[in-house]
PDB file of N, CA and C in Angstrom:
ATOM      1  N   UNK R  21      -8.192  26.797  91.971  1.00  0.00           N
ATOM      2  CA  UNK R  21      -9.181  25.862  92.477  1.00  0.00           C
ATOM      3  C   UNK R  21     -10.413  25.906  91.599  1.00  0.00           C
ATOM      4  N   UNK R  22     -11.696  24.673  91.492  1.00  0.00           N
ATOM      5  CA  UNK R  22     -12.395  25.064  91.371  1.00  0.00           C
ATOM      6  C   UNK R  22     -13.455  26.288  91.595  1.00  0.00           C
ATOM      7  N   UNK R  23     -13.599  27.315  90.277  1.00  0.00           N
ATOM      8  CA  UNK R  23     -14.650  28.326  90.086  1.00  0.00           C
ATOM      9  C   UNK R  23     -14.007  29.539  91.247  1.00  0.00           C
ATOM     10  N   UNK R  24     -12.753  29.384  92.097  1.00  0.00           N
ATOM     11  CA  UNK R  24     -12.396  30.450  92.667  1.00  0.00           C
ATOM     12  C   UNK R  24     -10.865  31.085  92.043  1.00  0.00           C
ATOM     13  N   UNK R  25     -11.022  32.285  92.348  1.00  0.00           N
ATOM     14  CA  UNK R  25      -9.842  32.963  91.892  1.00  0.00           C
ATOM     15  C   UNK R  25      -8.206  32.804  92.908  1.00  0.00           C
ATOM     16  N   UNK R  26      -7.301  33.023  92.114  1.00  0.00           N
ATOM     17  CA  UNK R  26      -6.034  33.178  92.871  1.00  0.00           C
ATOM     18  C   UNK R  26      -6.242  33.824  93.934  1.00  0.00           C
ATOM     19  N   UNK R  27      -6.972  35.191  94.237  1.00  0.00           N
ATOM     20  CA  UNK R  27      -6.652  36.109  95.049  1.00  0.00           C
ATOM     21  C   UNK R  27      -7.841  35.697  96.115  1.00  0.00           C
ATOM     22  N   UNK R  28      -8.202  34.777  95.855  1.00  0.00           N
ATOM     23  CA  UNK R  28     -10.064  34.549  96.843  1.00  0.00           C
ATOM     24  C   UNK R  28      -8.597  33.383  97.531  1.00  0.00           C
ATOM     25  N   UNK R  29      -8.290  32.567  97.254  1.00  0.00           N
ATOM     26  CA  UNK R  29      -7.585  31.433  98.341  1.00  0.00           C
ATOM     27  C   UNK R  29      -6.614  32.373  98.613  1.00  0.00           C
ATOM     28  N   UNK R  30      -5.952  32.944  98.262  1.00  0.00           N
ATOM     29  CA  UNK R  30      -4.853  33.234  98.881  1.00  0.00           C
ATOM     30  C   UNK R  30      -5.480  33.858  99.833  1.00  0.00           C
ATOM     31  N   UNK R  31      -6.447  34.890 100.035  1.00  0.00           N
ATOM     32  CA  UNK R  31      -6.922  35.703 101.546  1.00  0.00           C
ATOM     33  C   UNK R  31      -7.571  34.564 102.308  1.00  0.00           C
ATOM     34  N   UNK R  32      -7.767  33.642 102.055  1.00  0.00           N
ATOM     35  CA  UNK R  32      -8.451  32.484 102.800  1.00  0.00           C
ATOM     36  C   UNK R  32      -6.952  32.213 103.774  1.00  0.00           C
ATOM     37  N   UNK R  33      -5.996  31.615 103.098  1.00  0.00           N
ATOM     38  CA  UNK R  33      -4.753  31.281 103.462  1.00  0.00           C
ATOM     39  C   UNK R  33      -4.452  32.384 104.788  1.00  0.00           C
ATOM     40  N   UNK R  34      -4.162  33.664 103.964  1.00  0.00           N
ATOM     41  CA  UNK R  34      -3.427  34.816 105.166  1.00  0.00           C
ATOM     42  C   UNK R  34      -4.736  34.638 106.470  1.00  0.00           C
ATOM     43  N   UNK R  35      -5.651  34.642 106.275  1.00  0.00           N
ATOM     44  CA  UNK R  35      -6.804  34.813 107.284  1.00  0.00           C
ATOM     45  C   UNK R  35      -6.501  33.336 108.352  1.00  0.00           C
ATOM     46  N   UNK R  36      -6.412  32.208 107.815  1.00  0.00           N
ATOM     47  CA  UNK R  36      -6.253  31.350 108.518  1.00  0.00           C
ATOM     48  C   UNK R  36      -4.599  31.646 109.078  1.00  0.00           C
ATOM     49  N   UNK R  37      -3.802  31.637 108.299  1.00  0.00           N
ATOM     50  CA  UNK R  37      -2.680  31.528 109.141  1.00  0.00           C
ATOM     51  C   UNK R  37      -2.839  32.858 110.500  1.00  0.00           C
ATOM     52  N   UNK R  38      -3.095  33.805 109.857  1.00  0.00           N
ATOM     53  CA  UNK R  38      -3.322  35.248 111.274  1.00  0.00           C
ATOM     54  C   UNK R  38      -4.841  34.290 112.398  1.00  0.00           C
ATOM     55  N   UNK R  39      -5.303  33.916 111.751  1.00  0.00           N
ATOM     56  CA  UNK R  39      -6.223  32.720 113.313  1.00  0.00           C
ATOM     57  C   UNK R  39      -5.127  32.043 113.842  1.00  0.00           C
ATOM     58  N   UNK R  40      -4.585  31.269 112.849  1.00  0.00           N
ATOM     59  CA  UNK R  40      -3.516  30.290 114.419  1.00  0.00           C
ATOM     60  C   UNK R  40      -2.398  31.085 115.322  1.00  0.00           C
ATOM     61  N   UNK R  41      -1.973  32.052 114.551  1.00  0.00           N
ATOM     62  CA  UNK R  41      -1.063  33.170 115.013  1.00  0.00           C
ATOM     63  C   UNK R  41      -1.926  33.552 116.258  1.00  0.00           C
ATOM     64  N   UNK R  42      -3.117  33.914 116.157  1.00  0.00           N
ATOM     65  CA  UNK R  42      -3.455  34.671 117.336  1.00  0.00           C
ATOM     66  C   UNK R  42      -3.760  33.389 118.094  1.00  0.00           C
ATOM     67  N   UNK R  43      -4.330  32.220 117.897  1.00  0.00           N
ATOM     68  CA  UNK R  43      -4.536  31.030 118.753  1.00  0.00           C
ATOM     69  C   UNK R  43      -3.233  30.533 119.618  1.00  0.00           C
ATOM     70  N   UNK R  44      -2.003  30.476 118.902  1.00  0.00           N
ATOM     71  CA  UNK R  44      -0.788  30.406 119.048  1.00  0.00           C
ATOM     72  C   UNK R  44      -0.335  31.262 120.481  1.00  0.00           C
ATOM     73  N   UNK R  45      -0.626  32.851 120.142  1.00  0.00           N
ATOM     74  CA  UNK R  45       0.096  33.750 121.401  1.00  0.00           C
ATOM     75  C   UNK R  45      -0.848  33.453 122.280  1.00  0.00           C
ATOM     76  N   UNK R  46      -2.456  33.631 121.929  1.00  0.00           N
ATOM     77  CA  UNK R  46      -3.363  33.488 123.347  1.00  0.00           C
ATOM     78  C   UNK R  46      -3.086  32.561 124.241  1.00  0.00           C
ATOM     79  N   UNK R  47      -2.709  30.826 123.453  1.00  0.00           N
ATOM     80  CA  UNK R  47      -1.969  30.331 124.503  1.00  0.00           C
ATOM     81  C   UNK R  47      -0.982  30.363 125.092  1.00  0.00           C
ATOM     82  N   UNK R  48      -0.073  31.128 124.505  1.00  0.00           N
ATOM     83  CA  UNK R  48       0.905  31.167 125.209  1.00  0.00           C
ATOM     84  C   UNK R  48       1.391  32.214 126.012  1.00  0.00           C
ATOM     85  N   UNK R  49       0.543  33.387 125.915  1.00  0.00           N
ATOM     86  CA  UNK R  49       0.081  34.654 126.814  1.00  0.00           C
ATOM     87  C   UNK R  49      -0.760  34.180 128.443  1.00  0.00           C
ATOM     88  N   UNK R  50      -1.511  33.347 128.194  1.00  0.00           N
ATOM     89  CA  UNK R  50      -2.260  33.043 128.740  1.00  0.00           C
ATOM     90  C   UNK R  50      -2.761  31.376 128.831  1.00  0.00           C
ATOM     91  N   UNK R  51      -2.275  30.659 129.711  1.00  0.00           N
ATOM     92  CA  UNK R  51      -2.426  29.181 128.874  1.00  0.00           C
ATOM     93  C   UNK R  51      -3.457  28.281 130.482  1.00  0.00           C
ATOM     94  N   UNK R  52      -3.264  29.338 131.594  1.00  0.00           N
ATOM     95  CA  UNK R  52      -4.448  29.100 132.007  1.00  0.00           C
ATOM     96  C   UNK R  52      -5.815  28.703 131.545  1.00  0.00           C
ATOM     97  N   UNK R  53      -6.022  30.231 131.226  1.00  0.00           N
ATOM     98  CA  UNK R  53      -7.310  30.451 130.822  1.00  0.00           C
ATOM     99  C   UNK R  53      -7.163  29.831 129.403  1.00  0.00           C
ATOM    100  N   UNK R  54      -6.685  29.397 128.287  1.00  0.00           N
ATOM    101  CA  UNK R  54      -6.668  28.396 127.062  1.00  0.00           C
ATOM    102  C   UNK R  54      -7.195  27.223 127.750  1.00  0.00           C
ATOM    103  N   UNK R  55      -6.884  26.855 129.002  1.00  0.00           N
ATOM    104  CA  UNK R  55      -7.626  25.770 129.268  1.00  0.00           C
ATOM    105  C   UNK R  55      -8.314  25.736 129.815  1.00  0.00           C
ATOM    106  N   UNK R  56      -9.571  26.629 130.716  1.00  0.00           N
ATOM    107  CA  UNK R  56     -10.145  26.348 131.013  1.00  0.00           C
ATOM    108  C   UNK R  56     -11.191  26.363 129.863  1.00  0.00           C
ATOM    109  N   UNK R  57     -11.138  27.648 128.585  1.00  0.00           N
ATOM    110  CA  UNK R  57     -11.691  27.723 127.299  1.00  0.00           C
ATOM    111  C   UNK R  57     -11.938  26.445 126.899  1.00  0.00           C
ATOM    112  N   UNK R  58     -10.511  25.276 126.902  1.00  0.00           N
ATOM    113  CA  UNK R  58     -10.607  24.370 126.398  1.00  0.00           C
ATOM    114  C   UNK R  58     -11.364  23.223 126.894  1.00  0.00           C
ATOM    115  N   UNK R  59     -11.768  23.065 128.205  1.00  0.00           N
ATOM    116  CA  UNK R  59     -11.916  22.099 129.046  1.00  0.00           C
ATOM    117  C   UNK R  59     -14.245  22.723 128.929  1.00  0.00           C
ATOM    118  N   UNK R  60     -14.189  23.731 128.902  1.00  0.00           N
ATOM    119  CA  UNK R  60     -15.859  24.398 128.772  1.00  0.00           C
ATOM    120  C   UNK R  60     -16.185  23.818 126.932  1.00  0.00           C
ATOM    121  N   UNK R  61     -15.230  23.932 126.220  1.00  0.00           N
ATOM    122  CA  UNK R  61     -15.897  23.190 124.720  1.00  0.00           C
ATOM    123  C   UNK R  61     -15.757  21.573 125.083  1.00  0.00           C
ATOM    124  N   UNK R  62     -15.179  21.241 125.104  1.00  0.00           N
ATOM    125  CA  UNK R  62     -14.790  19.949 125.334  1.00  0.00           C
ATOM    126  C   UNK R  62     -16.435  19.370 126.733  1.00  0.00           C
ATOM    127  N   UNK R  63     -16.928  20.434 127.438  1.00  0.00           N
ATOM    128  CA  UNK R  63     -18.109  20.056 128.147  1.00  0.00           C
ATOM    129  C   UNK R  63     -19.447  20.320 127.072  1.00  0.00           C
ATOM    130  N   UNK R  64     -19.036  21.128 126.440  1.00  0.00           N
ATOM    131  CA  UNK R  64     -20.051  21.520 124.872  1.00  0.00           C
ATOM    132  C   UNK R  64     -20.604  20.371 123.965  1.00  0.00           C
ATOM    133  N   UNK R  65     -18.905  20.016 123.846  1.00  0.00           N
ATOM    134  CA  UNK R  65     -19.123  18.934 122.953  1.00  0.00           C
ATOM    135  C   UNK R  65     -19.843  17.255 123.629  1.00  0.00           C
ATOM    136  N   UNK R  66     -19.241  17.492 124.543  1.00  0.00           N
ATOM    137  CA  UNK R  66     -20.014  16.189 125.421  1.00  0.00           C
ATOM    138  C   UNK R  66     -21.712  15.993 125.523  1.00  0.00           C
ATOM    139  N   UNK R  67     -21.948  17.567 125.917  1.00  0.00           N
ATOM    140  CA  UNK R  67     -23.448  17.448 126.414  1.00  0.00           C
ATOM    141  C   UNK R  67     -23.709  17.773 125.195  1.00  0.00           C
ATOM    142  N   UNK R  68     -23.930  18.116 124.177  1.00  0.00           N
ATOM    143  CA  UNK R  68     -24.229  17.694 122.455  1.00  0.00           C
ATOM    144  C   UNK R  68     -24.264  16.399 122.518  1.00  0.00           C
ATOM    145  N   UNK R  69     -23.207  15.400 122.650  1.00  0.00           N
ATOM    146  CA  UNK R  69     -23.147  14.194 121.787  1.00  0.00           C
ATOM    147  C   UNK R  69     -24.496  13.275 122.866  1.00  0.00           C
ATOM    148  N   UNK R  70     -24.430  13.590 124.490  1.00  0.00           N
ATOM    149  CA  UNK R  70     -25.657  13.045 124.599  1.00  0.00           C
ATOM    150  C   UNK R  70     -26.815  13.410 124.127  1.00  0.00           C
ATOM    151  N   UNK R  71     -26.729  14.534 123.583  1.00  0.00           N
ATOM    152  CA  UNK R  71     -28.143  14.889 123.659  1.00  0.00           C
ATOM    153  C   UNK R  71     -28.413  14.279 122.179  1.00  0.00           C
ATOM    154  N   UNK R  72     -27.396  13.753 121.522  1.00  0.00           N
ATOM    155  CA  UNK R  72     -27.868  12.981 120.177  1.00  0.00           C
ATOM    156  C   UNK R  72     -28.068  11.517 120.413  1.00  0.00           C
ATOM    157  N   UNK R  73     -27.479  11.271 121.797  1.00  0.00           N
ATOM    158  CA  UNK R  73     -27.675  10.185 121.890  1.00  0.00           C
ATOM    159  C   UNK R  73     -29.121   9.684 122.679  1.00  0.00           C
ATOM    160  N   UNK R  74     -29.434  10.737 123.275  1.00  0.00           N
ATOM    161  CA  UNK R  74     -30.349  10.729 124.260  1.00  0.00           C
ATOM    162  C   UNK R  74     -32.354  10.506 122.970  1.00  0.00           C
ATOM    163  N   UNK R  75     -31.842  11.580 122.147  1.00  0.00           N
ATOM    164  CA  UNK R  75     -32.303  11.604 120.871  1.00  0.00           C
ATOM    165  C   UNK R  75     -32.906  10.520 119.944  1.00  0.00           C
ATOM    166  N   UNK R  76     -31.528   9.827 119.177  1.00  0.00           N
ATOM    167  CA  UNK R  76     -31.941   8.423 119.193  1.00  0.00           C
ATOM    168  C   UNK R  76     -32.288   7.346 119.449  1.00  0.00           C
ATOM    169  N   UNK R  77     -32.174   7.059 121.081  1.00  0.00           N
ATOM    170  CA  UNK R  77     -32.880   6.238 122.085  1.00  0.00           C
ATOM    171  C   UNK R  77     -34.126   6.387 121.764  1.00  0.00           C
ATOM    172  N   UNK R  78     -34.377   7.596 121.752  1.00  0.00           N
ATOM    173  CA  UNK R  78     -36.168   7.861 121.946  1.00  0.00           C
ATOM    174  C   UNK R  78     -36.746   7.608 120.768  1.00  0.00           C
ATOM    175  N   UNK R  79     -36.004   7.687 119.400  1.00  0.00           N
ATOM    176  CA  UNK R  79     -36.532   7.550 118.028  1.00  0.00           C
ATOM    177  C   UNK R  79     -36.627   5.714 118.130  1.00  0.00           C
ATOM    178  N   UNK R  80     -35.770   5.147 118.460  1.00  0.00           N
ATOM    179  CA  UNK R  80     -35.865   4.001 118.679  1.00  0.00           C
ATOM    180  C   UNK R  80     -36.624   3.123 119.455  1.00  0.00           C
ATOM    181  N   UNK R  81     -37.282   3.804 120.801  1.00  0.00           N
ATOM    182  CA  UNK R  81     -38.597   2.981 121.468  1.00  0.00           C
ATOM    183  C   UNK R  81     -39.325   3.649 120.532  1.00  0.00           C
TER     184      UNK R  81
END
């Protein structure tokens, strides 16, 4: 890649694949609680996007 070495992506690679691995069993160890995890970001992300929206309203009056 640009300015990085063989051995710098490749630990990028193993690191990400061992994240979905563990994303992978947590849900499926546990797929309750994956969703309620999932359903609390997903309220994260909501009350963020008003608050950008809420934001630009006000830049706009």
């Amino acid at each position: 890649m640009y300015g990085e070495r063989q051995d710098d992506v490749d630990v990028k690679k193993v690191a990400l694949y061992a994240f979905l691995v563990f994303i992978l069993y947590t849900i499926i160890n546990s797929p309750e609680r994956s969703a309620e995890l999932v359903g609390v970001g997903f309220e994260g992300i909501s009350g963020a996007a008003k608050g950008v929206g809420a934001f630009m309203t006000e830049l706009v009056n």
